[in-house]
PDB file of C-alpha atoms in Angstrom:
ATOM      1  CA  ARG A   1      11.813 -15.118   4.899  1.00 94.00           C
ATOM      2  CA  ARG A   2      10.699 -17.511   7.591  1.00 95.00           C
ATOM      3  CA  ASN A   3       8.907 -14.753   9.540  1.00 96.00           C
ATOM      4  CA  LEU A   4       7.141 -13.451   6.452  1.00 97.00           C
ATOM      5  CA  LYS A   5       6.054 -16.974   5.487  1.00 97.00           C
ATOM      6  CA  SER A   6       4.719 -17.434   9.004  1.00 97.00           C
ATOM      7  CA  ILE A   7       2.820 -14.130   8.955  1.00 97.00           C
ATOM      8  CA  LEU A   8       1.268 -14.980   5.578  1.00 97.00           C
ATOM      9  CA  HIS A   9       0.379 -18.509   6.713  1.00 97.00           C
ATOM     10  CA  ILE A  10      -1.318 -17.214   9.879  1.00 97.00           C
ATOM     11  CA  GLY A  11      -3.308 -14.707   7.835  1.00 97.00           C
ATOM     12  CA  GLN A  12      -4.376 -17.349   5.333  1.00 97.00           C
ATOM     13  CA  GLN A  13      -5.248 -19.789   8.104  1.00 97.00           C
ATOM     14  CA  HIS A  14      -7.378 -17.337  10.100  1.00 97.00           C
ATOM     15  CA  TYR A  15      -8.887 -15.560   7.094  1.00 96.00           C
ATOM     16  CA  PRO A  16      -9.280 -18.246   4.413  1.00 95.00           C
ATOM     17  CA  PHE A  17     -11.394 -16.050   2.122  1.00 94.00           C
ATOM     18  CA  ALA A  18      -9.097 -13.013   2.315  1.00 95.00           C
ATOM     19  CA  LYS A  19      -7.038 -11.957  -0.675  1.00 97.00           C
ATOM     20  CA  PHE A  20      -3.369 -11.231  -0.050  1.00 98.00           C
ATOM     21  CA  ILE A  21      -0.803  -9.048  -1.770  1.00 98.00           C
ATOM     22  CA  LEU A  22       2.723  -8.982  -0.400  1.00 98.00           C
ATOM     23  CA  VAL A  23       4.281  -5.530  -0.556  1.00 98.00           C
ATOM     24  CA  ALA A  24       8.055  -5.132  -0.548  1.00 98.00           C
ATOM     25  CA  PRO A  25       9.660  -2.083   1.081  1.00 97.00           C
ATOM     26  CA  PRO A  26      10.605   1.026  -0.873  1.00 97.00           C
ATOM     27  CA  PRO A  27      14.210   1.859  -1.714  1.00 96.00           C
ATOM     28  CA  VAL A  28      16.258   3.989   0.674  1.00 95.00           C
ATOM     29  CA  HIS A  29      17.841   7.216  -0.532  1.00 95.00           C
ATOM     30  CA  HIS A  30      21.039   7.581   1.481  1.00 93.00           C
ATOM     31  CA  GLU A  31      21.588  11.322   1.083  1.00 92.00           C
ATOM     32  CA  GLY A  32      17.954  12.123   1.873  1.00 92.00           C
ATOM     33  CA  ARG A  33      18.063   9.920   4.946  1.00 89.00           C
ATOM     34  CA  LEU A  34      21.250  11.542   6.286  1.00 91.00           C
ATOM     35  CA  LYS A  35      19.882  15.039   5.593  1.00 91.00           C
ATOM     36  CA  TYR A  36      16.705  14.213   7.519  1.00 90.00           C
ATOM     37  CA  GLN A  37      18.718  12.788  10.415  1.00 87.00           C
ATOM     38  CA  LYS A  38      20.773  15.989  10.699  1.00 89.00           C
ATOM     39  CA  GLU A  39      17.690  18.229  10.466  1.00 89.00           C
ATOM     40  CA  ARG A  40      15.579  16.214  12.908  1.00 88.00           C
ATOM     41  CA  TYR A  41      18.277  15.348  15.445  1.00 88.00           C
ATOM     42  CA  PRO A  42      20.978  18.014  15.022  1.00 87.00           C
ATOM     43  CA  ASN A  43      22.803  17.201  18.273  1.00 88.00           C
ATOM     44  CA  GLN A  44      22.336  13.425  18.136  1.00 87.00           C
ATOM     45  CA  ALA A  45      22.836  12.828  14.409  1.00 83.00           C
ATOM     46  CA  THR A  46      25.450  10.119  13.948  1.00 87.00           C
ATOM     47  CA  GLY A  47      25.897  10.536  10.221  1.00 85.00           C
ATOM     48  CA  GLU A  48      25.458   6.762   9.903  1.00 88.00           C
ATOM     49  CA  LEU A  49      22.592   5.154   8.052  1.00 88.00           C
ATOM     50  CA  GLU A  50      20.204   2.990  10.035  1.00 86.00           C
ATOM     51  CA  ARG A  51      18.838   1.623   6.734  1.00 90.00           C
ATOM     52  CA  THR A  52      20.466   1.208   3.337  1.00 93.00           C
ATOM     53  CA  LEU A  53      19.408   0.761  -0.274  1.00 94.00           C
ATOM     54  CA  GLU A  54      21.215  -2.576  -0.338  1.00 96.00           C
ATOM     55  CA  LEU A  55      19.469  -3.912   2.771  1.00 96.00           C
ATOM     56  CA  SER A  56      16.021  -2.740   1.627  1.00 96.00           C
ATOM     57  CA  GLY A  57      16.746  -4.479  -1.700  1.00 97.00           C
ATOM     58  CA  THR A  58      17.572  -7.688   0.161  1.00 97.00           C
ATOM     59  CA  TYR A  59      14.248  -7.487   1.997  1.00 97.00           C
ATOM     60  CA  ALA A  60      12.422  -6.736  -1.260  1.00 98.00           C
ATOM     61  CA  HIS A  61      13.972  -9.791  -2.892  1.00 98.00           C
ATOM     62  CA  ALA A  62      12.907 -11.968   0.042  1.00 98.00           C
ATOM     63  CA  VAL A  63       9.331 -10.676  -0.218  1.00 98.00           C
ATOM     64  CA  THR A  64       9.167 -11.499  -3.933  1.00 98.00           C
ATOM     65  CA  GLN A  65      10.500 -15.007  -3.288  1.00 98.00           C
ATOM     66  CA  VAL A  66       7.948 -15.685  -0.534  1.00 98.00           C
ATOM     67  CA  ALA A  67       5.113 -14.359  -2.725  1.00 98.00           C
ATOM     68  CA  GLU A  68       6.210 -16.555  -5.623  1.00 98.00           C
ATOM     69  CA  GLU A  69       6.472 -19.636  -3.408  1.00 97.00           C
ATOM     70  CA  ALA A  70       3.065 -18.934  -1.840  1.00 97.00           C
ATOM     71  CA  GLY A  71       1.393 -18.131  -5.154  1.00 97.00           C
ATOM     72  CA  VAL A  72       0.228 -14.656  -4.102  1.00 98.00           C
ATOM     73  CA  PRO A  73       0.749 -11.380  -5.965  1.00 98.00           C
ATOM     74  CA  CYS A  74       3.664  -9.198  -4.978  1.00 98.00           C
ATOM     75  CA  PHE A  75       4.156  -5.466  -5.325  1.00 98.00           C
ATOM     76  CA  ASN A  76       7.915  -4.922  -5.311  1.00 98.00           C
ATOM     77  CA  VAL A  77       7.915  -1.234  -4.381  1.00 98.00           C
ATOM     78  CA  TRP A  78      11.729  -1.241  -4.182  1.00 97.00           C
ATOM     79  CA  GLN A  79      12.115  -2.318  -7.803  1.00 97.00           C
ATOM     80  CA  GLU A  80       9.113  -0.601  -9.333  1.00 96.00           C
ATOM     81  CA  MET A  81       9.903   2.828  -7.897  1.00 96.00           C
ATOM     82  CA  GLN A  82      13.390   2.691  -9.354  1.00 95.00           C
ATOM     83  CA  ASP A  83      12.130   1.355 -12.687  1.00 95.00           C
ATOM     84  CA  ASN A  84       9.326   3.928 -12.937  1.00 94.00           C
ATOM     85  CA  ALA A  85      11.535   6.931 -12.145  1.00 91.00           C
ATOM     86  CA  PRO A  86      15.208   6.155 -12.807  1.00 86.00           C
ATOM     87  CA  GLU A  87      17.988   7.673 -10.690  1.00 85.00           C
ATOM     88  CA  PRO A  88      17.738  10.338  -9.316  1.00 88.00           C
ATOM     89  CA  MET A  89      14.005  10.876  -9.957  1.00 93.00           C
ATOM     90  CA  TRP A  90      12.775   8.108  -7.619  1.00 94.00           C
ATOM     91  CA  HIS A  91      14.088  10.127  -4.671  1.00 94.00           C
ATOM     92  CA  ALA A  92      10.995  12.341  -5.006  1.00 95.00           C
ATOM     93  CA  TYR A  93       8.877   9.359  -3.915  1.00 97.00           C
ATOM     94  CA  LEU A  94      10.470   9.606  -0.446  1.00 96.00           C
ATOM     95  CA  SER A  95       9.958  12.439   2.036  1.00 95.00           C
ATOM     96  CA  ASP A  96      12.977  11.755   4.216  1.00 93.00           C
ATOM     97  CA  GLY A  97      14.915   9.165   2.267  1.00 93.00           C
ATOM     98  CA  LEU A  98      12.827   6.355   3.774  1.00 93.00           C
ATOM     99  CA  HIS A  99       9.121   7.187   4.125  1.00 95.00           C
ATOM    100  CA  LEU A 100       6.771   7.900   1.247  1.00 97.00           C
ATOM    101  CA  SER A 101       6.148  11.464   0.092  1.00 96.00           C
ATOM    102  CA  PRO A 102       2.777  12.526  -1.365  1.00 96.00           C
ATOM    103  CA  SER A 103       3.965  11.485  -4.838  1.00 96.00           C
ATOM    104  CA  GLY A 104       5.239   8.194  -3.385  1.00 96.00           C
ATOM    105  CA  ASN A 105       1.869   7.529  -1.786  1.00 96.00           C
ATOM    106  CA  GLU A 106       0.161   8.320  -5.076  1.00 95.00           C
ATOM    107  CA  PHE A 107       2.472   5.923  -6.933  1.00 96.00           C
ATOM    108  CA  VAL A 108       1.897   3.114  -4.411  1.00 97.00           C
ATOM    109  CA  GLY A 109      -1.869   3.691  -4.330  1.00 94.00           C
ATOM    110  CA  GLN A 110      -2.178   3.644  -8.116  1.00 93.00           C
ATOM    111  CA  ARG A 111      -0.087   0.487  -8.433  1.00 97.00           C
ATOM    112  CA  LEU A 112      -2.144  -1.274  -5.744  1.00 96.00           C
ATOM    113  CA  VAL A 113      -5.328  -0.408  -7.638  1.00 92.00           C
ATOM    114  CA  GLU A 114      -3.765  -1.898 -10.794  1.00 95.00           C
ATOM    115  CA  ILE A 115      -2.594  -5.038  -8.968  1.00 97.00           C
ATOM    116  CA  ILE A 116      -6.050  -5.557  -7.429  1.00 96.00           C
ATOM    117  CA  GLN A 117      -7.651  -5.139 -10.848  1.00 94.00           C
ATOM    118  CA  GLN A 118      -5.215  -7.654 -12.343  1.00 97.00           C
ATOM    119  CA  TYR A 119      -5.266 -10.366  -9.665  1.00 97.00           C
ATOM    120  CA  TYR A 120      -8.550  -9.798  -7.833  1.00 96.00           C
ATOM    121  CA  PRO A 121     -10.920  -8.162 -10.356  1.00 95.00           C
ATOM    122  CA  GLU A 122     -13.903  -9.068  -8.187  1.00 93.00           C
ATOM    123  CA  LEU A 123     -12.569  -6.575  -5.624  1.00 93.00           C
ATOM    124  CA  ALA A 124     -11.741  -3.804  -8.064  1.00 92.00           C
ATOM    125  CA  VAL A 125     -13.300  -0.402  -7.543  1.00 89.00           C
ATOM    126  CA  HIS A 126     -13.644   1.735 -10.649  1.00 89.00           C
ATOM    127  CA  PRO A 127     -13.623   5.500 -10.291  1.00 89.00           C
ATOM    128  CA  CYS A 128     -16.566   7.763 -11.016  1.00 88.00           C
ATOM    129  CA  SER A 129     -16.734   8.434 -14.745  1.00 90.00           C
ATOM    130  CA  HIS A 130     -17.418  12.131 -14.115  1.00 91.00           C
ATOM    131  CA  THR A 131     -14.843  12.977 -11.445  1.00 90.00           C
ATOM    132  CA  GLY A 132     -12.269  10.186 -11.741  1.00 88.00           C
ATOM    133  CA  LEU A 133     -12.544   9.710  -7.954  1.00 85.00           C
ATOM    134  CA  TYR A 134     -13.068   6.453  -6.082  1.00 80.00           C
ATOM    135  CA  GLY A 135     -14.801   7.730  -2.948  1.00 76.00           C
ATOM    136  CA  ASN A 136     -18.221   8.804  -4.133  1.00 77.00           C
ATOM    137  CA  SER A 137     -21.534   7.219  -4.989  1.00 78.00           C
ATOM    138  CA  ASN A 138     -20.757   7.014  -8.711  1.00 85.00           C
ATOM    139  CA  ALA A 139     -17.727   4.755  -8.210  1.00 84.00           C
ATOM    140  CA  GLN A 140     -18.462   1.192  -9.348  1.00 87.00           C
ATOM    141  CA  SER A 141     -17.660  -2.110  -7.647  1.00 87.00           C
ATOM    142  CA  ASN A 142     -18.963  -5.648  -7.210  1.00 87.00           C
ATOM    143  CA  ILE A 143     -18.236  -5.485  -3.479  1.00 84.00           C
ATOM    144  CA  PRO A 144     -21.490  -5.485  -1.482  1.00 81.00           C
ATOM    145  CA  GLN A 145     -22.163  -2.068   0.007  1.00 77.00           C
ATOM    146  CA  HIS A 146     -23.327  -2.056   3.620  1.00 75.00           C
ATOM    147  CA  GLY A 147     -23.720   1.635   4.172  1.00 77.00           C
ATOM    148  CA  PRO A 148     -24.222   4.931   2.411  1.00 78.00           C
ATOM    149  CA  TRP A 149     -21.589   6.886   0.586  1.00 76.00           C
ATOM    150  CA  HIS A 150     -20.504  10.012   2.412  1.00 76.00           C
ATOM    151  CA  ASP A 151     -22.102  12.181  -0.260  1.00 76.00           C
ATOM    152  CA  GLU A 152     -25.462  10.490   0.381  1.00 78.00           C
ATOM    153  CA  ILE A 153     -25.547  11.560   4.029  1.00 81.00           C
ATOM    154  CA  LEU A 154     -27.287  14.901   3.778  1.00 81.00           C
ATOM    155  CA  ASP A 155     -28.262  15.228   7.434  1.00 82.00           C
ATOM    156  CA  PRO A 156     -25.426  14.191   9.777  1.00 78.00           C
ATOM    157  CA  GLN A 157     -27.896  14.122  12.696  1.00 84.00           C
ATOM    158  CA  ASN A 158     -30.313  11.770  10.928  1.00 80.00           C
ATOM    159  CA  TYR A 159     -28.491   9.088   8.959  1.00 78.00           C
ATOM    160  CA  CYS A 160     -29.233   5.727  10.613  1.00 78.00           C
ATOM    161  CA  HIS A 161     -32.024   4.885   8.164  1.00 74.00           C
ATOM    162  CA  LEU A 162     -29.452   4.956   5.349  1.00 74.00           C
ATOM    163  CA  PHE A 163     -27.713   1.839   6.655  1.00 73.00           C
ATOM    164  CA  LYS A 164     -29.361  -1.267   5.238  1.00 62.00           C
ATOM    165  CA  LYS A 165     -29.546  -4.419   7.279  1.00 61.00           C
ATOM    166  CA  GLU A 166     -28.983  -7.326   4.929  1.00 57.00           C
ATOM    167  CA  GLU A 167     -29.693 -10.959   5.647  1.00 54.00           C
ATOM    168  CA  ILE A 168     -26.714 -13.258   5.351  1.00 52.00           C
ATOM    169  CA  ASN A 169     -27.453 -16.676   3.877  1.00 48.00           C
TER     170      ASN A 169
END
């Protein structure tokens, strides 16, 4: 807790206008982790977990406490993954029992978008109404744009004129 408080304080001190969201770790799926260990390191696999669901839950709880004390939003991945897809379905969010799978990345990305919209609406990016995607010129945001969208660069050899130099007051 002390280290996390210190990291947050340093960030807030050096970047006073930045917006912070503390993100707790995901749960650990024991069987998936041991299976990965045996597949990846067949001759060195110990059969012992280097991380556990209980320990990742302890870390997640500490993150939520620090966020609450500091008054910043928290995304408790550990809790929300298990709540969103009860046992054993949340295991699909992890590729090797520890790291996020494609569906885990999708879950985390979508929740971060929702948390930003809830706590920092001025930073929210809304997807294109036609494609549902965020990364094109029809996505909407109040964030000042300092360069072209990738789909506006038609000639990759001649694009410098597309970058606008804005005066900062």
